[in-house]
mmCIF file with all atom_site columns, C-alpha atoms in Angstrom:
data_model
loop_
_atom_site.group_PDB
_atom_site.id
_atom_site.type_symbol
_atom_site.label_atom_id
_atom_site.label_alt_id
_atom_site.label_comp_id
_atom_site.label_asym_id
_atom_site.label_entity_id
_atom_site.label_seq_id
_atom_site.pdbx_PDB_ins_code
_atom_site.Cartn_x
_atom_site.Cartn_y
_atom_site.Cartn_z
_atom_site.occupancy
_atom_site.B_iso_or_equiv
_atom_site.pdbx_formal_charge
_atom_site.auth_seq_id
_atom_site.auth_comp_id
_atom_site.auth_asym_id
_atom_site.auth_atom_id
_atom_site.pdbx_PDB_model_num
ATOM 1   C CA . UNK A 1 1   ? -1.812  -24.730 15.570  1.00 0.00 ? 1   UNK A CA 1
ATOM 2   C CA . UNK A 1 2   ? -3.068  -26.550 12.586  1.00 0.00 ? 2   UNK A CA 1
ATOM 3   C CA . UNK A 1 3   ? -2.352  -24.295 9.237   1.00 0.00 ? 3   UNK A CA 1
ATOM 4   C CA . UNK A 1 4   ? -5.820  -23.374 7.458   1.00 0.00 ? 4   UNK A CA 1
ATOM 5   C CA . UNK A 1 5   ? -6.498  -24.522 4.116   1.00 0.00 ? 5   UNK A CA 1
ATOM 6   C CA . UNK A 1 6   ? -6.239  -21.858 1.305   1.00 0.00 ? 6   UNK A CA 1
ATOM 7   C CA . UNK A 1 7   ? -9.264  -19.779 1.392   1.00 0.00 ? 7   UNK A CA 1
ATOM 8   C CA . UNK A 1 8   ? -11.552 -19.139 -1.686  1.00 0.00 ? 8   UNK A CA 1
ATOM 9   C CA . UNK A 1 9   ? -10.120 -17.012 -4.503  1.00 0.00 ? 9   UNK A CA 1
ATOM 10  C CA . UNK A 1 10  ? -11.741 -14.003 -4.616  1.00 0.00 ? 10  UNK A CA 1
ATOM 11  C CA . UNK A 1 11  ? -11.472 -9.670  -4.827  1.00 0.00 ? 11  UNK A CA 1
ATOM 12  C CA . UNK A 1 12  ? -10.283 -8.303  -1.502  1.00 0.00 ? 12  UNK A CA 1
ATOM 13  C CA . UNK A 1 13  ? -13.099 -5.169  -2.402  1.00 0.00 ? 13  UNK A CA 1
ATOM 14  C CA . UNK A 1 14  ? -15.859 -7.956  -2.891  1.00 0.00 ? 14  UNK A CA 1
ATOM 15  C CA . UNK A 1 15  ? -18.894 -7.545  -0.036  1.00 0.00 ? 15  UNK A CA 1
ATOM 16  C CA . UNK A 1 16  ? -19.323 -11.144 0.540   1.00 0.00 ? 16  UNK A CA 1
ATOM 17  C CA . UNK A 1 17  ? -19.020 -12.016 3.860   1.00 0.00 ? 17  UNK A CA 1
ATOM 18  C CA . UNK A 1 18  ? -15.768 -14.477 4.348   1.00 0.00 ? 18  UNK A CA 1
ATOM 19  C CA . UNK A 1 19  ? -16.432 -18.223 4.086   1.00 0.00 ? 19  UNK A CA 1
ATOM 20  C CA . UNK A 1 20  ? -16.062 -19.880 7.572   1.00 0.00 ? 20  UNK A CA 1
ATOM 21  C CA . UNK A 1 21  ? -12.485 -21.607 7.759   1.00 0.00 ? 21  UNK A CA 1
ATOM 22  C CA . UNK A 1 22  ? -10.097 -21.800 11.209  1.00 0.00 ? 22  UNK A CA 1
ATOM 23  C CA . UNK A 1 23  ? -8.958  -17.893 12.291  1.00 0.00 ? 23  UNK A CA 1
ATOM 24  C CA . UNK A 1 24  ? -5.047  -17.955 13.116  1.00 0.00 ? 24  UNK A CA 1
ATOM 25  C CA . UNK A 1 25  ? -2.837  -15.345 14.311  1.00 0.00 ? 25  UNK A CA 1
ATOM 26  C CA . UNK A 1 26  ? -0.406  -13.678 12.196  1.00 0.00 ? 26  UNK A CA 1
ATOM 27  C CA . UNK A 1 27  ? 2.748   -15.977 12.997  1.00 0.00 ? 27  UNK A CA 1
ATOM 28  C CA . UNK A 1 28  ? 0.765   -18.370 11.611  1.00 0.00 ? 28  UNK A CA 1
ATOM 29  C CA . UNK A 1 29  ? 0.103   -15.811 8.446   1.00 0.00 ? 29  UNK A CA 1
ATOM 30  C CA . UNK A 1 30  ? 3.030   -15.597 7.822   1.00 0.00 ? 30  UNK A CA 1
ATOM 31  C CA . UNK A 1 31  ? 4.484   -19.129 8.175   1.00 0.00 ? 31  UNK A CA 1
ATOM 32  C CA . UNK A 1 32  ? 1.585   -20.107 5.631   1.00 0.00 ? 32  UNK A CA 1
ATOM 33  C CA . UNK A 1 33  ? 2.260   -16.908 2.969   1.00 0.00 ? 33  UNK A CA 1
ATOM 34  C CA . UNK A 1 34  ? 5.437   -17.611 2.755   1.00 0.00 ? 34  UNK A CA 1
ATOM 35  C CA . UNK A 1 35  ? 4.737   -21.014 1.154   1.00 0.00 ? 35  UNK A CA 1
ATOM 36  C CA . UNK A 1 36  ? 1.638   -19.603 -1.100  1.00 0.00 ? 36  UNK A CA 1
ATOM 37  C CA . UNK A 1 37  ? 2.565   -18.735 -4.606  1.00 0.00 ? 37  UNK A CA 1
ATOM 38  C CA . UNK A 1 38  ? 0.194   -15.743 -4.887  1.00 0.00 ? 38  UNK A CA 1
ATOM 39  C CA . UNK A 1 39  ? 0.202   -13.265 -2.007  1.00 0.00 ? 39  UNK A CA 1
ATOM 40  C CA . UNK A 1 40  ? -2.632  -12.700 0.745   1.00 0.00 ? 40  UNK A CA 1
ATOM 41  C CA . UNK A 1 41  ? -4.011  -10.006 2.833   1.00 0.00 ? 41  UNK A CA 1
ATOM 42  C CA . UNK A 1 42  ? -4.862  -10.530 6.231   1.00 0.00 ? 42  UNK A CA 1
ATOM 43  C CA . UNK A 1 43  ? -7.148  -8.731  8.383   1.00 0.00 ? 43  UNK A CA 1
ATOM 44  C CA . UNK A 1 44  ? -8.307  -10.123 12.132  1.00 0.00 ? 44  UNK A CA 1
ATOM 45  C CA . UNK A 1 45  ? -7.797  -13.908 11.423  1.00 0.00 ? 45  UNK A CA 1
ATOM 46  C CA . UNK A 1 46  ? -8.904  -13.551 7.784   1.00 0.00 ? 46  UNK A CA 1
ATOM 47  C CA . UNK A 1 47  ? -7.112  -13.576 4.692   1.00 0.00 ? 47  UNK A CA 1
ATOM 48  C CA . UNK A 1 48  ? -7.815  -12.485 1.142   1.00 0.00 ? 48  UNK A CA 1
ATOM 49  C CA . UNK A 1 49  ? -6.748  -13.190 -1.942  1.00 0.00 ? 49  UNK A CA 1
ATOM 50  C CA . UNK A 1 50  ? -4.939  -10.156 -3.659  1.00 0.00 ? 50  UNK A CA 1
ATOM 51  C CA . UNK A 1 51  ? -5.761  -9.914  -7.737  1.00 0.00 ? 51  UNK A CA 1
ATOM 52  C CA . UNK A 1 52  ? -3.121  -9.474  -10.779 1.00 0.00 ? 52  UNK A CA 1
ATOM 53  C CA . UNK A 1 53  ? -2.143  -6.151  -11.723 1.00 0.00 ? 53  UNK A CA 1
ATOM 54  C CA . UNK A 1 54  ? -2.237  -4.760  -14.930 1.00 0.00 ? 54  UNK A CA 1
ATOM 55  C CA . UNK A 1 55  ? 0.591   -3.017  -16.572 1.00 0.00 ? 55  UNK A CA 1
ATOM 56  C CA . UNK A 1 56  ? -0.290  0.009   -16.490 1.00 0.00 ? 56  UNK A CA 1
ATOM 57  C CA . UNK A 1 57  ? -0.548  -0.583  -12.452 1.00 0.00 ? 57  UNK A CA 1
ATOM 58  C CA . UNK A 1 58  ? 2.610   -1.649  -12.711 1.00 0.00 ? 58  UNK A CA 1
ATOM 59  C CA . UNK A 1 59  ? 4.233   1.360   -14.957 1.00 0.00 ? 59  UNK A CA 1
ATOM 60  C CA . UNK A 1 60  ? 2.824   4.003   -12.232 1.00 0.00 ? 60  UNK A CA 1
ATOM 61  C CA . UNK A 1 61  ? 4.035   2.013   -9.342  1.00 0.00 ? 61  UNK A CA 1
ATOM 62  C CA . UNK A 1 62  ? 7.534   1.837   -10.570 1.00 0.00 ? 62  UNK A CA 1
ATOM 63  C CA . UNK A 1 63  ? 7.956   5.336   -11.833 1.00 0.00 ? 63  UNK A CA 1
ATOM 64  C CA . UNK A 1 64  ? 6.693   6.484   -8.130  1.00 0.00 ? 64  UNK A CA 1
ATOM 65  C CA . UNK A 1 65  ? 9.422   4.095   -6.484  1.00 0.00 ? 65  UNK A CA 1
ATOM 66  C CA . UNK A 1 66  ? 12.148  4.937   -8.638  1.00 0.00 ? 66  UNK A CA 1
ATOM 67  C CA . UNK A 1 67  ? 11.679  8.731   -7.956  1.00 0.00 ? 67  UNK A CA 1
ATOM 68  C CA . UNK A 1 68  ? 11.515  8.179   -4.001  1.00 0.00 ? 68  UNK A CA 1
ATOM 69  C CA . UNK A 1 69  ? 13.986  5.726   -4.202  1.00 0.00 ? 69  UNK A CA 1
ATOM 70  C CA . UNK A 1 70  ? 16.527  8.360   -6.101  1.00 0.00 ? 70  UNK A CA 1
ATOM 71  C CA . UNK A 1 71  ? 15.499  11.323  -4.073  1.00 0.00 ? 71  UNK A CA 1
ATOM 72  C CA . UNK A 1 72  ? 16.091  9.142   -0.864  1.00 0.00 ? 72  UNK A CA 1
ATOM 73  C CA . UNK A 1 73  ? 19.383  7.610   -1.837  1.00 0.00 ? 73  UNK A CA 1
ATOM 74  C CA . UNK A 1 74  ? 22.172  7.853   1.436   1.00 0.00 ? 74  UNK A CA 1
ATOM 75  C CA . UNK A 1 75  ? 19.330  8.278   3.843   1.00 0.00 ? 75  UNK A CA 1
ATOM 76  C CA . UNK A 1 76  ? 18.108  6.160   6.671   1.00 0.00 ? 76  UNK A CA 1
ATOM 77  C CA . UNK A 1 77  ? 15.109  6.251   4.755   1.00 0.00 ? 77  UNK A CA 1
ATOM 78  C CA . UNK A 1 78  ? 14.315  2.807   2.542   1.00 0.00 ? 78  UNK A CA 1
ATOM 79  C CA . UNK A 1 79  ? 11.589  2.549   -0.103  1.00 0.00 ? 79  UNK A CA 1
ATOM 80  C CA . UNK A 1 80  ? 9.539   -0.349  -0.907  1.00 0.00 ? 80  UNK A CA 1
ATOM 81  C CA . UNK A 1 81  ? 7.204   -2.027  -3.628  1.00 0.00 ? 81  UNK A CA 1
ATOM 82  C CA . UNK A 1 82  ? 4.948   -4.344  -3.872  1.00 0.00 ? 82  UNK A CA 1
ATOM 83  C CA . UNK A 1 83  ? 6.355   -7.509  -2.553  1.00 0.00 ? 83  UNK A CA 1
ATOM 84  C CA . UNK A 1 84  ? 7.416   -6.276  0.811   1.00 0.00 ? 84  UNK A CA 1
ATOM 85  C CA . UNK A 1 85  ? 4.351   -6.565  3.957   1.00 0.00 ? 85  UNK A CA 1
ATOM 86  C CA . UNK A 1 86  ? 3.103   -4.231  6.286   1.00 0.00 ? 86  UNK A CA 1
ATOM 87  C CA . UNK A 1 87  ? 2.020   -4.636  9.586   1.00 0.00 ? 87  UNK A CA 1
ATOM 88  C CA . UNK A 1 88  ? -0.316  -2.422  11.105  1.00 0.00 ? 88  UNK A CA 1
ATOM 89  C CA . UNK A 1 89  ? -0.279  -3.751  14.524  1.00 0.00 ? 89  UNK A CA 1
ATOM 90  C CA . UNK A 1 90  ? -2.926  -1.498  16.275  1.00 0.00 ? 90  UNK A CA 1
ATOM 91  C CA . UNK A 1 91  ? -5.576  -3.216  13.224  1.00 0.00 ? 91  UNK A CA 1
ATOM 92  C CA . UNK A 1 92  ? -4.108  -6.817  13.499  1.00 0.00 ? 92  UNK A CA 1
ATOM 93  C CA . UNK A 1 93  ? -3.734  -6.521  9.901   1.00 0.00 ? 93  UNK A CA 1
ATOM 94  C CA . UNK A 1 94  ? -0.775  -7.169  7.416   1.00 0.00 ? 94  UNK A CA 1
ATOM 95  C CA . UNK A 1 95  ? -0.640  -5.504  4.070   1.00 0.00 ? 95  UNK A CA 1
ATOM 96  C CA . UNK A 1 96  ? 0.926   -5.238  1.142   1.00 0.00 ? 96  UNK A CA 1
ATOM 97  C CA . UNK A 1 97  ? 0.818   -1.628  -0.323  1.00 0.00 ? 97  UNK A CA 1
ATOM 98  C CA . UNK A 1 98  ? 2.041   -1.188  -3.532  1.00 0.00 ? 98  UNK A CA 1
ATOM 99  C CA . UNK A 1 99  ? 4.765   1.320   -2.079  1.00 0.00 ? 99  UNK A CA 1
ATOM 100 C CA . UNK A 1 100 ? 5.741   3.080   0.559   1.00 0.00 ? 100 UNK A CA 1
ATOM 101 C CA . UNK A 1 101 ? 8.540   4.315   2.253   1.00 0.00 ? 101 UNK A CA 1
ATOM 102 C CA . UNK A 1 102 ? 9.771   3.986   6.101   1.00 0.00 ? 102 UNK A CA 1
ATOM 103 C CA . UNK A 1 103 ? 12.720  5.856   8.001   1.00 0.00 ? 103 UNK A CA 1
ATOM 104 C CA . UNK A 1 104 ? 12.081  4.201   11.436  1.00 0.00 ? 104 UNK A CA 1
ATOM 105 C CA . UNK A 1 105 ? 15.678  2.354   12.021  1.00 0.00 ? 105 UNK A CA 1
ATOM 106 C CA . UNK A 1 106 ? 13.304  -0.684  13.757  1.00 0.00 ? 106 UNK A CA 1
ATOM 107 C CA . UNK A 1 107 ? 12.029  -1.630  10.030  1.00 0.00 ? 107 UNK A CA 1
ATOM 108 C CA . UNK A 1 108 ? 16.138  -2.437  9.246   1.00 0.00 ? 108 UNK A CA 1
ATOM 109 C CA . UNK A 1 109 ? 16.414  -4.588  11.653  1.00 0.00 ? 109 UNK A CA 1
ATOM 110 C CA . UNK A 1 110 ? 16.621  -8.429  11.053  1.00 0.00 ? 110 UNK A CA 1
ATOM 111 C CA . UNK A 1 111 ? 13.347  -8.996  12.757  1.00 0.00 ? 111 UNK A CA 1
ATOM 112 C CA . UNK A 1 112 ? 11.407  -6.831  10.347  1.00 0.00 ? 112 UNK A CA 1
ATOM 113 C CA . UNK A 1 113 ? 12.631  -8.372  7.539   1.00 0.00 ? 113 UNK A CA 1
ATOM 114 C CA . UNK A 1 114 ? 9.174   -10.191 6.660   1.00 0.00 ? 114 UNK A CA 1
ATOM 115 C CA . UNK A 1 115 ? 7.275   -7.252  7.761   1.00 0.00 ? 115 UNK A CA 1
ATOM 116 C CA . UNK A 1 116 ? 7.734   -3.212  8.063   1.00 0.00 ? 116 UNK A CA 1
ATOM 117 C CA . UNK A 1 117 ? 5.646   -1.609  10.945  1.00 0.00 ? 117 UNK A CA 1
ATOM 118 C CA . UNK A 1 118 ? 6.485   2.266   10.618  1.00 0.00 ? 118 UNK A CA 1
ATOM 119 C CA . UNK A 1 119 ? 6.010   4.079   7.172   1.00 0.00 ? 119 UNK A CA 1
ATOM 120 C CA . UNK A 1 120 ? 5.917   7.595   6.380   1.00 0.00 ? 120 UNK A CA 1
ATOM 121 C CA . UNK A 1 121 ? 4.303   7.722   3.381   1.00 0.00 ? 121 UNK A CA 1
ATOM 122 C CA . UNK A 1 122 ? 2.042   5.265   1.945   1.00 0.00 ? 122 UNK A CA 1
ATOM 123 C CA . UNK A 1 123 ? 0.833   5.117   -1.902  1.00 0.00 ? 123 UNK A CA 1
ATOM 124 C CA . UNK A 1 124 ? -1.767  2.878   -3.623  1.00 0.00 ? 124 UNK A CA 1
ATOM 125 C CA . UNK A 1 125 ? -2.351  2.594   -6.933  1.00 0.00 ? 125 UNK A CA 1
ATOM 126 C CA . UNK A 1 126 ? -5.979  2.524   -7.980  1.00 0.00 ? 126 UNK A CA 1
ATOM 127 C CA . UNK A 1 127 ? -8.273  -0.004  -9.501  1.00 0.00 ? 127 UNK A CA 1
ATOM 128 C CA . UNK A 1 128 ? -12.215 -0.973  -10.289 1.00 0.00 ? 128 UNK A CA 1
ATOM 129 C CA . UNK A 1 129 ? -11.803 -3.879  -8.361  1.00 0.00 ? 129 UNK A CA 1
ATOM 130 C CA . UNK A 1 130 ? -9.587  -2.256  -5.205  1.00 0.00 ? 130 UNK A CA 1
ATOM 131 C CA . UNK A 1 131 ? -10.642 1.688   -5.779  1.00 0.00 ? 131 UNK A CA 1
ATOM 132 C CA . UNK A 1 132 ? -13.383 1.257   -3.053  1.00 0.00 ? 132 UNK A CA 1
ATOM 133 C CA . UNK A 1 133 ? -11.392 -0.779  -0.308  1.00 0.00 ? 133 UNK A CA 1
ATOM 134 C CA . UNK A 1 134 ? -8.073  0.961   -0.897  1.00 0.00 ? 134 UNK A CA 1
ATOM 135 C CA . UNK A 1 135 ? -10.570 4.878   -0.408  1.00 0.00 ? 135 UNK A CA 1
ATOM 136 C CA . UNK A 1 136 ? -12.391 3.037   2.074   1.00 0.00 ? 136 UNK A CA 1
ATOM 137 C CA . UNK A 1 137 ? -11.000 0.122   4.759   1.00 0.00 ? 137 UNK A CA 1
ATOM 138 C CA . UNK A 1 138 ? -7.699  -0.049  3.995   1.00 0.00 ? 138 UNK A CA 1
ATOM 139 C CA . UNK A 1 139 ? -7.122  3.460   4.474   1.00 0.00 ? 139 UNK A CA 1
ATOM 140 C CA . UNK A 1 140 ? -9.087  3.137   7.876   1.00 0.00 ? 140 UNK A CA 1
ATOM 141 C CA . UNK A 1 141 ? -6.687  0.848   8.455   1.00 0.00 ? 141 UNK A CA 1
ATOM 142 C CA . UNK A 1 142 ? -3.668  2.741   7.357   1.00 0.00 ? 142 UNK A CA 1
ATOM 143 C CA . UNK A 1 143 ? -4.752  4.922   9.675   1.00 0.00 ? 143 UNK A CA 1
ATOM 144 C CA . UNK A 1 144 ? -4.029  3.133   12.964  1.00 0.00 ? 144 UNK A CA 1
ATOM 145 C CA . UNK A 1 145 ? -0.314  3.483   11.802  1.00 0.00 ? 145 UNK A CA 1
ATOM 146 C CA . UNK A 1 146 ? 1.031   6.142   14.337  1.00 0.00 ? 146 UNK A CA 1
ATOM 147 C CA . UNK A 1 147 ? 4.235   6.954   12.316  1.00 0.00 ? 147 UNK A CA 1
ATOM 148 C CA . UNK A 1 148 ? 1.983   7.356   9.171   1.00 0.00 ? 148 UNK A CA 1
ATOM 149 C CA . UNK A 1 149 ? 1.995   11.261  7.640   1.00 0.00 ? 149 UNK A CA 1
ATOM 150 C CA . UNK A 1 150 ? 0.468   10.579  3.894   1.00 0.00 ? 150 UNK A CA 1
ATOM 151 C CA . UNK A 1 151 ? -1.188  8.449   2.038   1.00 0.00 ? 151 UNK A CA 1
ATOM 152 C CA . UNK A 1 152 ? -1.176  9.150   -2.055  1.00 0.00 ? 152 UNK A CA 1
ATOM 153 C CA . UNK A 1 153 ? -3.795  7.309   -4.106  1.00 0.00 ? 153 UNK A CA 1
ATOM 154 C CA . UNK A 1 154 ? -3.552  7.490   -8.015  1.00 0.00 ? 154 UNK A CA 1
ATOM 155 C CA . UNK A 1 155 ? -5.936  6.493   -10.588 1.00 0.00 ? 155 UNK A CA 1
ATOM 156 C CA . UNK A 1 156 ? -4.676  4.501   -13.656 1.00 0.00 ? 156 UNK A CA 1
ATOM 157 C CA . UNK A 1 157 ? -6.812  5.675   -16.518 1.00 0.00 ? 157 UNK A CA 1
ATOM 158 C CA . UNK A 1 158 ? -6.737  9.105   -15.766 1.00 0.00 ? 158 UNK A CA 1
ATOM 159 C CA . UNK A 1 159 ? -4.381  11.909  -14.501 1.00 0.00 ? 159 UNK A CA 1
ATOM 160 C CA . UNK A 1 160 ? -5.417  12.577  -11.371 1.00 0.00 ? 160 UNK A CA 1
ATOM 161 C CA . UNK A 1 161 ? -4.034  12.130  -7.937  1.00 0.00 ? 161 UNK A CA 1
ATOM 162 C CA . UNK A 1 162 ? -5.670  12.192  -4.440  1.00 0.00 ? 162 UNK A CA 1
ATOM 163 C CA . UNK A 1 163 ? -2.891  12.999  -1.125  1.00 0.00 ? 163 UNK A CA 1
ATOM 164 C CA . UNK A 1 164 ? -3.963  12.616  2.321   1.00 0.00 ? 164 UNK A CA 1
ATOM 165 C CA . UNK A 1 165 ? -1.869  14.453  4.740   1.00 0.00 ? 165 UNK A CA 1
ATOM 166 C CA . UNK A 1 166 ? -2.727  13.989  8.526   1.00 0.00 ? 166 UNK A CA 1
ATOM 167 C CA . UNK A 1 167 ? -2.058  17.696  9.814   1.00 0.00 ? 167 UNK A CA 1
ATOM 168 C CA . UNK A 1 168 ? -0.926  18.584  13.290  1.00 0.00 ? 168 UNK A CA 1
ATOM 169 C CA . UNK A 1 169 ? -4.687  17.977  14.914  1.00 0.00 ? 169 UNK A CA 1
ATOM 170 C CA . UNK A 1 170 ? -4.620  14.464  13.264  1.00 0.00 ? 170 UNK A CA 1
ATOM 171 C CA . UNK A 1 171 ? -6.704  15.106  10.703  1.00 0.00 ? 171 UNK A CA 1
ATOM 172 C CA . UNK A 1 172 ? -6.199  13.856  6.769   1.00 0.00 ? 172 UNK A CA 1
ATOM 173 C CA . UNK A 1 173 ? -7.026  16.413  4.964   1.00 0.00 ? 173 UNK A CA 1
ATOM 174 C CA . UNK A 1 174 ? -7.145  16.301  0.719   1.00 0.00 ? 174 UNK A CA 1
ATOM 175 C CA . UNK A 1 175 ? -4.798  17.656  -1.936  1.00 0.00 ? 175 UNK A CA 1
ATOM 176 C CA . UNK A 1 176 ? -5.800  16.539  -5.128  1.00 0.00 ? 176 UNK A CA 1
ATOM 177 C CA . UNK A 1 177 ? -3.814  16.235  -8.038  1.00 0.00 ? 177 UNK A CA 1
ATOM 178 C CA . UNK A 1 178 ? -4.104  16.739  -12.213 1.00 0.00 ? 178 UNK A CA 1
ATOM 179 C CA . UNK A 1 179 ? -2.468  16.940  -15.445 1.00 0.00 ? 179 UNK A CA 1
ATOM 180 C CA . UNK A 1 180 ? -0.107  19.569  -15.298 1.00 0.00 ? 180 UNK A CA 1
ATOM 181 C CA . UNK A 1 181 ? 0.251   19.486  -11.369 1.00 0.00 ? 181 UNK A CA 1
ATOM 182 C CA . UNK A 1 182 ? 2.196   18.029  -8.995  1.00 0.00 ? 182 UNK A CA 1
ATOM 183 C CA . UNK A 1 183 ? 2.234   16.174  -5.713  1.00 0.00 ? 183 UNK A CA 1
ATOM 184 C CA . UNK A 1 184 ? 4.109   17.918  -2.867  1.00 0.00 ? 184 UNK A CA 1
ATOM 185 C CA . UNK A 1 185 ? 5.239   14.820  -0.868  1.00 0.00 ? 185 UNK A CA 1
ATOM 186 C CA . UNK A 1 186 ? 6.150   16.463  2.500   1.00 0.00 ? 186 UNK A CA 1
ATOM 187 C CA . UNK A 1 187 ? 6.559   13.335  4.657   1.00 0.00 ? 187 UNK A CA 1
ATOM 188 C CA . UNK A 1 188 ? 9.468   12.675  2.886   1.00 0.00 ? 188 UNK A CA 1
ATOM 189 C CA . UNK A 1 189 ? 10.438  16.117  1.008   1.00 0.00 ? 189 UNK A CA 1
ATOM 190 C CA . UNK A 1 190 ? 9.897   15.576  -3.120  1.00 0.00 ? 190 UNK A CA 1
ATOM 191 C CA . UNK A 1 191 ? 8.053   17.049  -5.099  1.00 0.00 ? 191 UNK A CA 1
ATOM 192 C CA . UNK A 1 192 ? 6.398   14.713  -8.069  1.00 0.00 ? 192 UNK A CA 1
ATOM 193 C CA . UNK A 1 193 ? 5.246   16.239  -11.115 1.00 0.00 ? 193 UNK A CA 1
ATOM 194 C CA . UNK A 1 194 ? 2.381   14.322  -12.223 1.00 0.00 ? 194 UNK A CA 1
ATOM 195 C CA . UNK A 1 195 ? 3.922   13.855  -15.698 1.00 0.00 ? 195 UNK A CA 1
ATOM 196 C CA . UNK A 1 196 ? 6.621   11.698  -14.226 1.00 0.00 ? 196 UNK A CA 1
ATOM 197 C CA . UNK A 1 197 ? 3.954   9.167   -12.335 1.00 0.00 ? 197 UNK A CA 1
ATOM 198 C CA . UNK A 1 198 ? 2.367   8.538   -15.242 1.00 0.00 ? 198 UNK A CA 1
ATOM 199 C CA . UNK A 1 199 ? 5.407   8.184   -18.205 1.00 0.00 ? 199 UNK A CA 1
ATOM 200 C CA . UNK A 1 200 ? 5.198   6.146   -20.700 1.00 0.00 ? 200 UNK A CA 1
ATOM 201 C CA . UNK A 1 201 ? 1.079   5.395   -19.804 1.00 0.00 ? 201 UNK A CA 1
ATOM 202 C CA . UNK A 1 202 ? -1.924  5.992   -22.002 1.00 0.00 ? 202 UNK A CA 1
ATOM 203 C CA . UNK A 1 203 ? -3.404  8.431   -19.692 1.00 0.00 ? 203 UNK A CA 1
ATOM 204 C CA . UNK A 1 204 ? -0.064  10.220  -19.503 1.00 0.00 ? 204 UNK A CA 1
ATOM 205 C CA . UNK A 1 205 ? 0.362   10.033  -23.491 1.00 0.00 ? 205 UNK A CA 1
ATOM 206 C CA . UNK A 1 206 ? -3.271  11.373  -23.560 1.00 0.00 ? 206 UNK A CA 1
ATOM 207 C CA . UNK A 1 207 ? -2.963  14.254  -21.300 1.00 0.00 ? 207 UNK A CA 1
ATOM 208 C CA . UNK A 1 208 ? 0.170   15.828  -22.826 1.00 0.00 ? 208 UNK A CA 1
ATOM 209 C CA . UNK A 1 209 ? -1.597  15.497  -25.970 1.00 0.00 ? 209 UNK A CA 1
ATOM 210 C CA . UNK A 1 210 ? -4.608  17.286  -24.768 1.00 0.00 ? 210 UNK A CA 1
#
C-alpha cells in the first residue's frame, strides 16, 4: 500500500471536515508515525495532527504520573505518559492520552510495545483547543475500551477536576473535583489530593493563596 502524504497541520478539536487524501489501515499508521517527527492521531483511516503543549500541561501531567507511578511500584500494573499509543480497537482508532495506566499482562508483551490496548484508568489534561474533543469524541471513543473503569479530565487554569467512573450498569457517572478536594482513583486504588496535581502551577499557587 502506497504511504499517504502528511496531512494538513491542523487542531484535532477543529470542525473542518478532513481534506481528501488515501485512507490506510493502522499497520500502515503506524509504519508512517513512526518516521513523523511530531505525533498523529488516527481515527477510521484519518489522521490528525496533535498540537504543542504548554508547560503548565506538562507540570500536571507529570505530577499525576509520578504519583501513580509511585503508588503502583512492584505491581503488574505499568503507567504511561504521553509518548506511548493507545489502541482502541472496537473504534479503529489509536491515541495518545496524556496518561494512563494498564494492568492487563497482554500490554507487556513484545507485540504491544508500539501500542497498549487495555487501560484502567485514563487521564487527559485539558485545553481551549482539545477541551471539547477530549469531553466530547475522544471520550466516546475511550469508551469502546472494555477494560476501561475511569477517565479523569483536569483543567489547567483552574483547580478543578472532572472523574468518570463507569459503575456496575455501565454507566459513567461524574465526581467532580476542587481546591481543597481530592480525586478517589478506584480503578487503581490512590487517592490524589488535588494540591499534588497541580504543584508548582499558577492555578495551584493561586488556590492555596485564596
Amino acid at each position: 500500500m502506497r504511504r499517504p502524504h502528511p496531512p494538513p497541520r491542523r487542531h484535532i478539536a477543529m470542525s473542518a471536515v478532513p481534506q481528501p487524501r488515501p485512507a490506510f489501515d493502522i499497520p500502515a499508521y503506524l509504519d508512517w508515525e513512526a518516521a513523523q517527527a511530531d505525533r498523529h492521531e488516527y481515527i477510521a483511516g484519518e489522521v490528525f495532527a496533535m498540537t504543542g503543549a504548554r508547560g503548565t500541561h506538562n507540570l500536571i501531567a507529570g505530577n499525576v504520573y509520578m504519583a501513580l507511578r509511585q503508588a503502583l511500584r512492584g505491581t503488574p500494573c505499568r503507567t504511561h505518559i504521553e509518548g506511548m499509543k493507545l489502541h482502541v480497537q472496537a473504534a479503529d482508532a489509536v491515541l495518545y492520552p496524556d496518561v494512563f495506566v494498564t494492568c492487563d499482562p497482554q500490554d507487556l508483551t513484545e507485540q504491544a510495545e508500539l501500542a497498549k490496548t487495555s487501560p484502567k484508568l485514563v487521564v487527559e489534561v485539558l485545553s481551549e483547543s482539545t477541551a471539547a474533543y477530549d469531553r466530547g469524541l475522544k471520550f466516546e471513543l475511550y469508551q469502546r475500551l472494555p477494560s476501561l473503569q475511569e477517565y479523569l479530565l483536569i483543567e489547567q487554569d483552574r483547580v478543578h477536576a472532572d472523574l468518570f467512573r463507569r459503575n456496575a450498569e455501565g454507566l459513567w457517572v461524574l465526581h467532580p473535583s476542587g481546591p481543597g478536594e481530592t480525586v478517589q482513583l478506584d480503578s487503581v486504588g490512590l487517592t490524589l489530593p488535588m494540591e499534588l496535581i497541580y504543584e508548582d502551577t499558577a492555578a495551584g499557587s493561586a488556590a492555596a493563596g485564596a
